[in-house]
């Protein structure tokens, strides 16, 4: 079943996997003075736009980006916060593997999901 799911994703989105994409890209930076460390599942440049795609294997796929669980949106919001100053044309999407659905997450949705700053130690 997992092999069929992976094949479905590849068949539905061949442009994402055409050899131009980078996989498992480390991302580091600062957000509100706090260090951020992450790993982007797929990163692909298309002209002056940088596409970030996070794969999700959840069995239930939300109908809208606003319905995505906050924890999933929170780490995407951090990627945006770290990368946006360097890549003003940034698009962030979730790729739901169970349905091969590619869901772009608008920046305002990510802004609302951004974690609150940590209190000083």
Coordinates of C-alpha atoms in Angstrom, one line a residue:
X1 CA 0.0 0.0 0.0
X2 CA 2.8 2.4 0.8
X3 CA 4.5 1.8 -2.5
X4 CA 1.2 2.5 -4.4
X5 CA 0.9 5.7 -2.3
X6 CA 4.4 6.8 -3.2
X7 CA 3.8 6.0 -6.9
X8 CA 0.6 8.0 -6.8
X9 CA 2.4 11.1 -5.5
X10 CA 5.1 10.7 -8.2
X11 CA 2.5 10.3 -11.0
X12 CA 0.4 13.2 -9.8
X13 CA 3.3 15.7 -9.4
X14 CA 6.1 14.7 -11.8
X15 CA 7.4 18.3 -12.0
X16 CA 8.3 18.2 -8.3
X17 CA 10.6 15.3 -8.9
X18 CA 12.2 16.2 -12.2
X19 CA 15.7 16.4 -10.9
X20 CA 15.7 20.1 -10.1
X21 CA 14.4 19.7 -6.6
X22 CA 16.5 19.3 -3.5
X23 CA 15.4 16.8 -0.8
X24 CA 15.9 16.9 2.9
X25 CA 17.4 20.4 2.9
X26 CA 18.6 21.6 6.3
X27 CA 17.3 25.1 7.3
X28 CA 18.8 27.1 10.1
X29 CA 18.3 30.7 11.2
X30 CA 16.9 32.9 13.9
X31 CA 13.3 33.7 14.6
X32 CA 12.7 36.4 17.2
X33 CA 16.2 35.8 18.5
X34 CA 15.6 32.1 19.0
X35 CA 17.6 29.5 16.9
X36 CA 15.5 27.5 14.4
X37 CA 16.7 24.2 13.0
X38 CA 14.7 22.2 10.6
X39 CA 14.7 20.0 7.5
X40 CA 12.6 20.8 4.5
X41 CA 11.3 17.7 2.7
X42 CA 11.5 19.2 -0.8
X43 CA 12.9 22.6 -2.0
X44 CA 12.6 23.7 -5.6
X45 CA 13.5 26.9 -7.3
X46 CA 11.3 28.0 -10.3
X47 CA 12.6 31.2 -11.7
X48 CA 12.6 33.7 -8.8
X49 CA 10.2 31.7 -6.7
X50 CA 11.3 29.2 -4.1
X51 CA 8.9 26.3 -3.4
X52 CA 8.9 24.5 -0.1
X53 CA 7.0 21.3 0.1
X54 CA 6.4 19.3 3.3
X55 CA 5.2 15.7 2.9
X56 CA 2.4 14.5 5.3
X57 CA 1.2 11.0 5.5
X58 CA -1.9 11.7 7.7
X59 CA -4.8 9.6 6.7
X60 CA -7.3 12.5 7.0
X61 CA -6.6 15.4 4.7
X62 CA -8.1 18.7 5.7
X63 CA -10.3 20.4 3.2
X64 CA -8.6 23.8 3.5
X65 CA -5.3 25.1 4.7
X66 CA -7.1 26.8 7.6
X67 CA -8.2 23.4 8.8
X68 CA -4.6 22.0 9.0
X69 CA -3.6 21.2 12.6
X70 CA -1.7 24.0 14.3
X71 CA 1.4 21.9 15.0
X72 CA 1.8 21.2 11.3
X73 CA 1.4 24.8 10.4
X74 CA 3.6 26.0 13.2
X75 CA 6.8 24.5 11.8
X76 CA 5.9 25.7 8.3
X77 CA 5.5 29.2 9.7
X78 CA 9.0 29.0 11.2
X79 CA 10.4 27.9 7.8
X80 CA 8.7 31.0 6.3
X81 CA 10.1 33.3 9.0
X82 CA 13.6 32.0 8.4
X83 CA 13.6 31.9 4.6
X84 CA 11.4 34.8 3.6
X85 CA 14.0 37.5 4.2
X86 CA 16.3 35.7 1.7
X87 CA 13.5 34.6 -0.7
X88 CA 10.7 37.2 -1.0
X89 CA 8.9 35.0 -3.5
X90 CA 8.3 31.9 -1.3
X91 CA 5.5 29.4 -1.7
X92 CA 4.9 26.8 1.0
X93 CA 2.8 23.7 0.4
X94 CA 1.8 20.5 2.1
X95 CA 1.8 17.3 0.0
X96 CA -0.7 14.9 1.5
X97 CA 0.6 11.5 0.4
X98 CA -2.6 9.5 1.0
X99 CA -4.4 11.6 -1.7
X100 CA -1.4 13.1 -3.6
X101 CA -3.1 16.5 -2.9
X102 CA -0.7 19.4 -3.1
X103 CA -2.1 22.2 -0.8
X104 CA -0.5 25.6 -0.9
X105 CA -0.6 27.3 2.5
X106 CA -1.2 31.1 2.1
X107 CA 1.1 33.3 4.1
X108 CA -1.7 34.8 6.2
X109 CA -2.5 31.3 7.5
X110 CA 1.1 30.7 8.4
X111 CA 1.3 34.1 10.1
X112 CA -1.6 33.2 12.4
X113 CA 0.1 29.8 13.1
X114 CA 3.5 31.2 14.0
X115 CA 4.6 30.1 17.5
X116 CA 4.7 32.7 20.2
X117 CA 8.2 33.7 21.4
X118 CA 9.7 31.6 24.1
X119 CA 10.1 33.3 27.5
X120 CA 13.6 34.2 28.5
X121 CA 15.5 31.4 30.2

